[in-house]
Amino acid sequence: MKIENICCIGAGYVGGPTMSIIAQKNPHIMVYVVDMNSNKIDSWNSDDFDKLPVFEPGLSKVVKEVRGKNLFFSTQIDKYIDIADMIFISVNTPTKTSGEGKGYAADLKYVEACAKRIASISKDDKIIVEKSTVPVRTSEKIKEILNSNTKNLRFEILSNPEFLAEGTAMRDLEIPDRVIIGGDNTVGGKKAIDSLSNIYSSWVPKQNILTTNLWSSELSKLTANAFLAQRISSINSLSELCEETGADIEEVSKAIGMDTRIGNSFLKTSVGFGGSCFQKDILNLVYISRSLGLQRVADYWEQILIINNHQRDRFTNKIVENIKIQNLAPKVLLLGWSFKKNTNDSRESASIYVANNLLNKNIGIDIYDPKVRQKQINLDLSNLNSSYNKSLVNIINDPFLNISNYNSIAIMTEWDEFKNFDWEAVYKKIKKPAFIFDGRNILNLDLINKIGFNYFGLGRN
Ligand code: NAD
Ligand code: UGA
């Protein structure tokens, strides 16, 4: 089937960038990205390209190039469902907050709502692509909903999970390690796989497009994230061991990573991984395993999250204890709120948890981030603790303005600008004694020691 019109439901961190690239690489296909959030759609349509709802290096350039030609953002969901030959479901699948599986299972209500809408609006056969990250066998549920239509329509379901990482999304989309397309092993299923494959092959080499059955595709996505997160928790657990033994985590990490069987990616110690997906996908994996009676398997994967929480807590404790021992002013400058550099996304950022821990100890925090807006920071804090002490929080636009007020600085996100600060100048102005807590190990230890800072880096000696 030759695809002429694509509709993507969900104009978020995945839907926006992914469809921008698909449109750019396939100028003959009309791509309509729809969302029920009209503010978000307005921002995608803004003439000020700094106002796009997603900040990703390189994104605004692509949107500028294709928006209004073959890429459109709209709230007219039904209209574009009707027009499309292929529909991507790219909506959020957060952890359930109530009902069966609360706190663990993925909430599929948004995915199911899309399937219901498609079933009710469609007037002809369509290919439905599951782009959201979902539990294994979700496509079965989607199929059930779609096939309950009374119009005798035929829907082919594909699973095409997304592997982009925020901050590098455009590069990840341009040169993906692999594209996975799962589908049914039937004539219709194979044709649908070919249709989607053809779209990707406009820019992805054929050998990087992997076709599988539906369940393998769904499970590969969940487990890829679990493997990545597992490496971070492994290295983070070792950072604590390093602090106790005098080994240096940066040296250990390098030594481990030079083994080509292990590889050097995702071995950077941190104050804990954040982002909207690692935690929710592992919780989901734990839930699936437990539901199947695989208690040991569930416990194994859950340990990744236990270490992640522990890393955030022990980082906070270092700051709190230091304030107590040194009898310092109870005030900390937090540098960075996004969960990693080069994104404006703060979902599940370690900063939120560390900030909350500090506030619980009545320690004031001044927060600076180059991209996350004040409104979002307040929202993140109140979502975690609706009665947090607002009088202890200042969100600042210039970290240097009141630098002479602090004894303690915590680096939470590895933004390049923090690495490139004139730390010597900071040291001259900051209150003494001056302490840096480097939650990302981004600073040059020799230089910082030479300048005179008291330094705590994770697993660094
Ligand atoms: P997001 O929250 O940024 O965007 C989802 C959008 O879907 C929202 O704008 C929401 O308004 C919209 N939406 C929800 N239900 C809708 C409906 N019924 N009709 C119309 N619009 C609806 O989420 P995201 O980060 O883009 O993630 C989407 C999915 O992709 C998730 O399953 C996630 O696990 C997965 N994923 C995310 C990333 C990432 O880096 N963020 C990477 C790979 C996979
Ligand atoms: C992650 C995966 O890398 C993507 O492949 C996947 O598509 C995506 O989740 C998803 O499903 O949402 P993302 O969360 O955007 O992407 O960013 P990562 O680069 O994976 O970083 C996640 C967190 O781990 C960040 O807080 C980062 O700082 C931290 N991290 C990463 C470390 O602490 N150490 C590392 O070595 C690497």
Coordinates of C-alpha atoms and ligand atoms in Angstrom, one line a residue:
M1 CA 0.0 0.0 0.0
K2 CA 1.5 3.4 -1.0
I3 CA 1.2 5.8 1.8
E4 CA 0.1 9.4 0.9
N5 CA -1.2 10.7 4.2
I6 CA 0.1 10.1 7.7
C7 CA -1.6 11.1 10.9
C8 CA 0.3 11.0 14.2
I9 CA -1.7 11.3 17.3
G10 CA 0.4 12.9 20.0
A11 CA 2.6 16.0 19.4
G12 CA 5.0 15.4 22.2
Y13 CA 8.7 14.7 22.6
V14 CA 8.4 11.7 20.2
G15 CA 5.6 12.7 17.9
G16 CA 6.9 16.1 17.0
P17 CA 10.6 15.3 16.2
T18 CA 9.8 11.9 14.6
M19 CA 7.2 13.2 12.3
S20 CA 9.4 16.2 11.4
I21 CA 12.1 13.8 10.1
I22 CA 9.6 11.5 8.4
A23 CA 8.1 14.6 6.6
Q24 CA 11.5 15.9 5.7
K25 CA 12.7 12.6 4.2
N26 CA 9.4 11.9 2.4
P27 CA 8.4 15.1 0.7
H28 CA 5.7 13.2 -1.2
I29 CA 3.8 12.2 2.0
M30 CA 1.6 14.7 3.8
V31 CA 2.2 14.4 7.6
Y32 CA -0.4 15.7 10.0
V33 CA 0.5 15.7 13.7
V34 CA -2.6 16.1 16.0
D35 CA -3.0 16.6 19.7
M36 CA -5.8 17.4 22.1
N37 CA -3.6 20.0 23.8
S38 CA -4.3 23.1 21.8
N39 CA -1.6 25.2 23.6
K40 CA 1.0 22.6 22.5
I41 CA -0.3 22.7 18.9
D42 CA -0.2 26.6 19.0
S43 CA 3.4 26.4 20.1
W44 CA 4.2 23.9 17.3
N45 CA 2.7 26.4 14.9
S46 CA 4.4 29.5 16.4
D47 CA 6.4 31.8 14.1
D48 CA 8.9 32.1 16.9
F49 CA 10.9 28.9 16.5
D50 CA 12.3 29.3 20.0
K51 CA 8.8 28.7 21.3
L52 CA 8.4 25.1 19.9
P53 CA 7.2 23.0 22.8
V54 CA 10.1 20.7 22.5
F55 CA 13.7 21.9 22.7
E56 CA 16.1 19.7 20.7
P57 CA 19.2 20.8 19.0
G58 CA 18.5 20.8 15.2
L59 CA 14.7 20.5 15.5
S60 CA 13.6 24.0 14.8
K61 CA 15.7 23.9 11.5
V62 CA 13.8 20.9 10.2
V63 CA 10.4 22.3 11.4
K64 CA 11.2 25.5 9.6
E65 CA 12.0 23.6 6.4
V66 CA 8.9 21.4 6.2
R67 CA 6.1 23.0 8.3
G68 CA 3.3 24.2 6.0
K69 CA 4.7 22.2 3.1
N70 CA 4.1 18.6 4.0
L71 CA 4.1 18.8 7.8
F72 CA 1.1 20.2 9.7
F73 CA 0.2 20.5 13.4
S74 CA -3.5 20.5 14.3
T75 CA -6.1 19.9 16.9
Q76 CA -8.5 18.5 14.3
I77 CA -8.0 14.9 15.3
D78 CA -11.0 13.4 13.6
K79 CA -10.4 15.1 10.3
Y80 CA -6.9 13.8 10.0
I81 CA -7.7 10.3 11.3
D82 CA -10.2 10.2 8.4
I83 CA -7.8 11.4 5.8
A84 CA -4.8 9.2 6.8
D85 CA -3.8 5.8 5.3
M86 CA -1.4 5.3 8.2
I87 CA -1.9 6.5 11.8
F88 CA 0.9 6.6 14.4
I89 CA -0.2 6.4 18.0
S90 CA 2.4 8.4 19.9
V91 CA 0.7 9.3 23.1
N92 CA 1.9 9.1 26.6
T93 CA 1.8 5.8 28.5
P94 CA 2.6 6.9 32.1
T95 CA 2.6 4.6 35.2
K96 CA -0.9 4.0 36.5
T97 CA -1.8 6.0 39.6
S98 CA -4.9 4.1 40.5
G99 CA -6.7 0.8 40.0
E100 CA -5.1 -2.6 39.3
G101 CA -1.3 -2.3 38.9
K102 CA -1.2 1.1 40.5
G103 CA 2.3 2.4 40.8
Y104 CA 3.7 -0.2 38.4
A105 CA 1.6 -1.0 35.3
A106 CA 1.6 1.3 32.3
D107 CA -1.6 3.3 31.9
L108 CA -3.0 2.6 28.5
K109 CA -6.0 4.8 28.7
Y110 CA -4.6 7.3 26.2
V111 CA -3.6 4.6 23.7
E112 CA -7.0 2.9 24.1
A113 CA -8.8 6.2 23.6
C114 CA -6.9 6.7 20.3
A115 CA -7.9 3.2 19.1
K116 CA -11.6 3.9 20.0
R117 CA -11.5 7.2 18.2
I118 CA -9.9 5.6 15.1
A119 CA -12.5 2.8 15.1
S120 CA -15.4 5.2 15.3
I121 CA -14.1 7.8 12.8
S122 CA -12.6 5.7 10.1
K123 CA -14.4 5.1 6.8
D124 CA -11.7 3.0 5.1
D125 CA -9.0 0.4 5.9
K126 CA -5.8 1.8 7.6
I127 CA -2.5 0.8 9.0
I128 CA -2.1 1.7 12.7
V129 CA 1.4 2.1 14.1
E130 CA 2.0 1.7 17.8
K131 CA 4.8 4.2 18.4
S132 CA 4.2 4.6 22.2
T133 CA 6.1 2.3 24.5
V134 CA 3.6 -0.3 25.7
P135 CA 3.5 -3.6 27.6
V136 CA 4.1 -6.7 25.5
R137 CA 0.8 -7.8 23.8
T138 CA -0.8 -4.4 23.9
S139 CA -1.3 -4.6 20.1
E140 CA -3.7 -7.4 20.8
K141 CA -5.9 -5.0 22.8
I142 CA -5.6 -2.4 20.2
K143 CA -6.7 -4.9 17.6
E144 CA -9.7 -5.9 19.7
I145 CA -10.8 -2.3 20.0
L146 CA -10.3 -1.6 16.3
N147 CA -12.0 -4.8 15.1
S148 CA -15.0 -4.1 17.2
N149 CA -16.0 -1.5 14.5
T150 CA -19.3 -2.3 12.9
K151 CA -18.2 -1.1 9.4
N152 CA -16.3 -4.2 8.4
L153 CA -13.1 -2.2 8.1
R154 CA -9.7 -3.9 8.1
F155 CA -6.9 -2.5 10.3
E156 CA -3.3 -3.8 10.2
I157 CA -1.4 -3.1 13.5
L158 CA 2.3 -2.6 13.5
S159 CA 4.6 -2.0 16.4
N160 CA 7.3 0.5 15.7
P161 CA 8.9 1.6 19.0
E162 CA 11.0 4.7 19.2
F163 CA 14.6 4.6 20.5
L164 CA 15.5 8.3 20.3
A165 CA 17.1 9.9 23.4
E166 CA 16.2 13.5 24.3
G167 CA 19.0 16.0 23.6
T168 CA 20.2 13.9 20.7
A169 CA 16.8 13.1 19.2
M170 CA 17.5 14.6 15.7
R171 CA 20.7 12.7 15.3
D172 CA 19.2 9.5 16.6
L173 CA 16.3 9.9 14.1
E174 CA 18.6 10.7 11.2
I175 CA 21.0 7.8 11.9
P176 CA 19.2 5.3 14.0
D177 CA 21.1 2.2 15.1
R178 CA 18.0 0.2 14.1
V179 CA 14.4 0.7 13.2
I180 CA 12.2 -2.1 14.5
I181 CA 8.9 -2.9 12.8
G182 CA 6.8 -5.7 14.3
G183 CA 3.8 -7.0 12.5
D184 CA 1.6 -10.0 11.8
N185 CA 3.0 -12.9 9.7
T186 CA 0.0 -12.7 7.3
V187 CA -0.3 -11.4 3.8
G188 CA -1.9 -8.1 5.1
G189 CA 0.6 -7.9 7.9
K190 CA 3.6 -8.3 5.6
K191 CA 2.2 -5.6 3.2
A192 CA 1.8 -3.2 6.1
I193 CA 5.4 -3.9 7.3
D194 CA 6.5 -3.1 3.7
S195 CA 4.6 0.1 3.6
L196 CA 6.2 1.4 6.8
S197 CA 9.6 0.0 5.8
N198 CA 9.4 2.0 2.6
I199 CA 8.9 5.2 4.5
Y200 CA 12.0 4.6 6.6
S201 CA 14.1 3.4 3.7
S202 CA 14.0 6.9 2.3
W203 CA 16.9 7.5 4.7
V204 CA 17.7 4.4 6.8
P205 CA 19.8 1.7 5.2
K206 CA 17.7 -1.5 4.6
Q207 CA 20.0 -3.6 6.8
N208 CA 19.2 -1.4 9.8
I209 CA 15.4 -2.0 9.5
L210 CA 14.6 -5.0 11.5
T211 CA 11.3 -6.7 11.1
T212 CA 9.9 -9.0 13.8
N213 CA 6.6 -10.3 15.2
L214 CA 4.5 -7.8 17.2
W215 CA 5.3 -9.2 20.7
S216 CA 9.1 -9.2 20.1
S217 CA 9.0 -5.6 18.9
E218 CA 7.0 -4.5 22.0
L219 CA 9.2 -6.4 24.4
S220 CA 12.5 -5.3 22.7
K221 CA 11.6 -1.6 23.5
L222 CA 10.9 -2.2 27.2
T223 CA 13.9 -4.3 27.7
A224 CA 16.3 -2.0 25.7
N225 CA 15.4 0.7 28.2
A226 CA 15.8 -1.6 31.1
F227 CA 19.3 -2.7 29.9
L228 CA 20.4 0.9 29.5
A229 CA 19.1 1.9 33.0
Q230 CA 20.7 -1.3 34.5
R231 CA 24.1 -0.1 33.3
I232 CA 23.6 3.3 35.0
S233 CA 22.5 1.7 38.3
S234 CA 25.5 -0.7 38.1
I235 CA 28.0 2.1 37.7
N236 CA 26.2 4.2 40.4
S237 CA 26.3 1.4 42.9
L238 CA 30.0 1.2 42.2
S239 CA 30.5 4.9 42.8
E240 CA 29.5 4.3 46.5
L241 CA 31.9 1.4 46.7
C242 CA 34.7 3.7 45.2
E243 CA 34.1 6.3 47.9
E244 CA 34.6 3.6 50.6
T245 CA 37.7 2.0 49.0
G246 CA 39.7 4.8 47.5
A247 CA 39.1 3.7 44.0
D248 CA 38.0 6.3 41.4
I249 CA 34.8 5.7 39.5
E250 CA 36.0 7.6 36.5
E251 CA 39.0 5.3 36.2
V252 CA 37.0 2.2 36.9
S253 CA 34.4 3.1 34.4
K254 CA 37.0 3.7 31.7
A255 CA 38.7 0.4 32.5
I256 CA 35.5 -1.5 32.3
G257 CA 34.3 0.2 29.1
M258 CA 37.6 -0.5 27.3
D259 CA 36.5 -4.2 27.3
T260 CA 34.9 -4.3 23.8
R261 CA 32.5 -7.0 25.1
I262 CA 31.1 -4.4 27.6
G263 CA 31.6 -1.2 25.6
N264 CA 31.8 2.3 27.1
S265 CA 28.3 3.8 26.7
F266 CA 26.1 4.4 29.6
L267 CA 28.8 4.0 32.2
K268 CA 28.7 7.6 33.4
T269 CA 28.0 7.8 37.1
S270 CA 25.3 10.4 38.0
V271 CA 23.0 11.6 40.8
G272 CA 20.5 9.1 39.2
F273 CA 18.8 8.7 35.9
G274 CA 15.7 10.7 35.1
G275 CA 13.5 11.1 32.1
S276 CA 9.9 10.1 31.5
C277 CA 10.7 6.5 30.5
F278 CA 13.4 4.5 32.3
Q279 CA 11.5 4.4 35.6
K280 CA 8.1 3.8 34.1
D281 CA 9.3 1.2 31.7
I282 CA 11.1 -0.8 34.4
L283 CA 8.1 -0.6 36.7
N284 CA 6.1 -1.9 33.8
L285 CA 8.6 -4.8 33.3
V286 CA 8.4 -5.6 37.0
Y287 CA 4.6 -5.6 36.9
I288 CA 4.5 -7.9 33.8
S289 CA 7.0 -10.3 35.4
R290 CA 5.1 -10.3 38.7
S291 CA 1.8 -10.8 36.9
L292 CA 3.2 -13.9 35.3
G293 CA 4.4 -15.2 38.6
L294 CA 8.1 -14.5 37.9
Q295 CA 8.9 -13.0 41.3
R296 CA 12.7 -13.4 41.0
V297 CA 12.7 -11.8 37.6
A298 CA 10.6 -8.9 38.9
D299 CA 12.9 -8.4 42.0
Y300 CA 16.0 -8.4 39.7
W301 CA 14.7 -5.5 37.6
E302 CA 13.2 -3.6 40.5
Q303 CA 16.7 -3.4 42.1
I304 CA 17.7 -0.9 39.3
L305 CA 15.1 1.5 40.7
I306 CA 16.1 0.9 44.3
I307 CA 19.7 1.8 43.5
N308 CA 18.6 4.9 41.5
N309 CA 16.5 6.2 44.5
H310 CA 19.4 5.4 46.8
Q311 CA 21.8 7.4 44.7
R312 CA 19.6 10.5 44.8
D313 CA 19.1 10.2 48.5
R314 CA 22.8 9.7 49.4
F315 CA 23.7 12.7 47.2
T316 CA 21.3 14.8 49.2
N317 CA 22.6 13.4 52.5
K318 CA 26.1 14.4 51.6
I319 CA 24.9 18.0 51.2
V320 CA 22.8 18.0 54.3
E321 CA 25.5 16.5 56.5
N322 CA 28.1 18.9 55.2
I323 CA 25.8 21.9 56.1
K324 CA 25.4 20.4 59.6
I325 CA 29.1 19.5 60.2
Q326 CA 30.4 22.8 58.8
N327 CA 27.7 24.8 60.4
L328 CA 26.8 26.5 57.0
A329 CA 23.9 28.6 56.0
P330 CA 21.1 26.3 55.0
K331 CA 21.0 27.3 51.4
V332 CA 22.1 25.6 48.2
L333 CA 22.4 26.8 44.6
L334 CA 21.1 24.0 42.4
L335 CA 22.5 24.1 38.8
G336 CA 20.3 22.3 36.4
W337 CA 16.7 21.1 36.5
S338 CA 16.3 19.1 33.2
F339 CA 17.0 15.4 33.5
K340 CA 19.9 15.7 31.1
K341 CA 21.6 18.4 29.1
N342 CA 20.2 19.8 25.8
T343 CA 16.5 19.3 26.6
N344 CA 13.8 21.3 28.3
D345 CA 12.3 18.1 29.7
S346 CA 12.4 17.7 33.5
R347 CA 10.2 14.7 33.8
E348 CA 11.5 12.5 36.7
S349 CA 14.7 14.6 36.9
A350 CA 16.9 13.7 39.8
S351 CA 16.8 17.5 40.6
I352 CA 13.2 17.3 41.6
Y353 CA 13.9 14.6 44.2
V354 CA 17.1 16.2 45.6
A355 CA 15.3 19.5 45.8
N356 CA 12.4 17.9 47.7
N357 CA 14.8 16.1 50.1
L358 CA 16.5 19.4 50.8
L359 CA 13.3 21.3 51.4
N360 CA 12.2 18.6 53.8
K361 CA 15.3 19.4 55.8
N362 CA 14.4 23.1 55.7
I363 CA 17.2 23.9 53.4
G364 CA 16.6 26.8 51.0
I365 CA 17.3 26.3 47.3
D366 CA 18.0 28.6 44.5
I367 CA 17.5 26.9 41.1
Y368 CA 18.9 27.8 37.8
D369 CA 18.4 25.9 34.5
P370 CA 19.1 27.3 31.0
K371 CA 16.0 25.8 29.4
V372 CA 13.4 24.7 32.0
R373 CA 10.9 27.4 32.7
Q374 CA 9.9 28.6 36.2
K375 CA 6.3 27.4 35.8
Q376 CA 7.5 23.9 35.1
I377 CA 9.9 23.8 38.1
N378 CA 7.1 24.9 40.4
L379 CA 4.8 22.3 38.9
D380 CA 7.4 19.5 39.3
L381 CA 7.9 20.4 43.0
S382 CA 4.2 20.6 43.8
N383 CA 3.5 17.4 41.9
L384 CA 5.9 15.6 44.2
N385 CA 4.8 17.4 47.4
S386 CA 1.7 19.7 47.1
S387 CA 2.6 21.4 50.4
Y388 CA 6.2 22.1 49.8
N389 CA 7.6 25.2 51.4
K390 CA 7.5 27.8 48.6
S391 CA 9.3 30.4 50.7
L392 CA 12.4 28.3 50.6
V393 CA 12.5 28.2 46.8
N394 CA 13.9 30.8 44.4
I395 CA 14.1 30.2 40.7
I396 CA 16.7 32.4 39.2
N397 CA 17.7 33.6 35.7
D398 CA 21.3 34.3 36.5
P399 CA 23.3 32.1 38.8
F400 CA 26.0 34.7 39.3
L401 CA 23.7 37.5 40.5
N402 CA 23.8 36.5 44.2
I403 CA 26.7 34.1 44.1
S404 CA 28.2 35.7 47.2
N405 CA 25.3 34.3 49.2
Y406 CA 26.1 30.6 48.9
N407 CA 28.5 28.2 50.5
S408 CA 27.1 25.2 48.7
I409 CA 26.6 24.6 45.0
A410 CA 25.2 21.4 43.6
I411 CA 25.6 20.5 39.9
M412 CA 22.5 18.5 38.9
T413 CA 22.6 18.5 35.1
E414 CA 25.6 18.3 32.8
W415 CA 24.9 21.4 30.8
D416 CA 28.0 22.5 29.0
E417 CA 27.7 26.0 30.4
F418 CA 28.2 24.7 33.9
K419 CA 31.4 22.9 32.8
N420 CA 32.6 26.1 31.1
F421 CA 31.8 28.4 34.0
D422 CA 34.7 30.6 35.1
W423 CA 35.0 28.7 38.3
E424 CA 37.9 30.7 39.5
A425 CA 35.7 33.9 39.3
V426 CA 32.9 32.0 41.1
Y427 CA 35.4 31.0 43.9
K428 CA 36.5 34.6 44.3
K429 CA 32.9 35.7 45.0
I430 CA 31.3 32.8 46.8
K431 CA 31.0 32.7 50.6
K432 CA 33.8 30.7 52.3
P433 CA 34.2 27.9 53.0
A434 CA 33.0 27.0 49.5
F435 CA 31.7 23.5 48.6
I436 CA 30.8 22.0 45.2
F437 CA 28.7 18.8 45.0
D438 CA 29.2 17.5 41.5
G439 CA 26.2 15.2 40.7
R440 CA 27.6 14.6 37.2
N441 CA 31.4 14.5 37.7
I442 CA 31.8 17.2 35.0
L443 CA 34.4 19.3 36.7
N444 CA 38.1 19.0 36.3
L445 CA 39.2 17.8 39.7
D446 CA 42.7 19.1 39.6
L447 CA 41.6 22.6 38.6
I448 CA 38.8 22.8 41.1
N449 CA 41.1 21.6 43.9
K450 CA 43.7 24.1 42.8
I451 CA 41.2 26.9 42.8
G452 CA 40.4 26.0 46.4
F453 CA 36.9 24.6 46.4
N454 CA 36.0 21.7 48.7
Y455 CA 34.8 19.2 46.2
F456 CA 32.5 16.2 46.4
G457 CA 32.1 14.1 43.2
L458 CA 30.4 10.8 43.0
G459 CA 32.9 7.9 43.5
R460 CA 35.8 10.3 43.0
N461 CA 38.8 10.3 45.2
Ligands
NAD1 P1 4.5 13.5 25.6 O1 3.7 13.5 26.9 O2 5.6 14.4 25.3 O3 3.4 13.6 24.4 C1 2.2 12.8 24.3 C2 1.2 13.7 23.7 O4 0.0 12.9 23.5 C3 0.7 14.9 24.6 O5 0.9 16.1 24.0 C4 -0.8 14.6 24.8 O6 -1.6 15.8 24.9 C5 -1.1 13.8 23.6 N1 -2.3 12.9 23.8 C6 -2.6 12.0 24.8 N2 -3.7 11.4 24.5 C7 -4.3 11.9 23.4 C8 -5.4 11.7 22.6 N3 -6.3 10.7 23.0 N4 -5.6 12.4 21.5 C9 -4.7 13.3 21.1 N5 -3.6 13.6 21.8 C10 -3.4 12.9 22.9 O7 5.0 12.0 25.5 P2 6.3 11.5 24.7 O8 7.6 11.8 25.6 O9 6.3 12.0 23.3 O10 6.1 9.9 24.8 C11 5.2 9.3 24.0 C12 5.4 7.8 24.0 O11 6.7 7.5 23.4 C13 5.5 7.2 25.4 O12 4.9 5.9 25.4 C14 6.9 7.1 25.7 O13 7.2 6.0 26.6 C15 7.5 6.8 24.4 N6 8.9 7.2 24.2 C16 9.3 8.5 24.6 C17 10.6 8.9 24.4 C18 11.1 10.2 24.9 O14 12.3 10.4 24.8 N7 10.3 11.1 25.4 C19 11.5 8.1 23.6 C20 11.0 6.9 23.1 C21 9.7 6.5 23.4
UGA2 C1 16.3 6.9 26.9 C2 16.9 5.9 25.9 O1 18.3 6.2 25.8 C3 16.3 6.0 24.6 O2 16.8 5.0 23.7 C4 14.8 5.7 24.7 O3 14.1 5.9 23.4 C5 14.2 6.7 25.7 O4 14.9 6.6 27.0 C6 12.7 6.5 26.0 O5 12.2 5.4 25.7 O6 12.2 7.5 26.5 P1 16.4 9.5 27.4 O7 15.7 9.1 28.6 O8 15.8 10.6 26.5 O9 16.5 8.2 26.4 O10 17.9 9.9 27.7 P2 19.2 9.0 28.1 O11 20.4 9.5 27.3 O12 19.0 7.6 28.0 O13 19.4 9.4 29.6 C7 18.5 9.0 30.6 C8 19.0 9.4 32.0 O14 20.1 8.6 32.3 C9 19.4 10.8 32.0 O15 19.1 11.3 33.3 C10 20.9 10.7 31.9 O16 21.6 11.8 32.5 C11 21.2 9.4 32.7 N1 22.5 8.8 32.3 C12 22.7 8.4 31.0 C13 23.4 8.5 33.3 O17 23.2 8.9 34.4 N2 24.6 7.9 32.9 C14 24.8 7.5 31.6 O18 25.9 6.9 31.4 C15 23.9 7.8 30.6

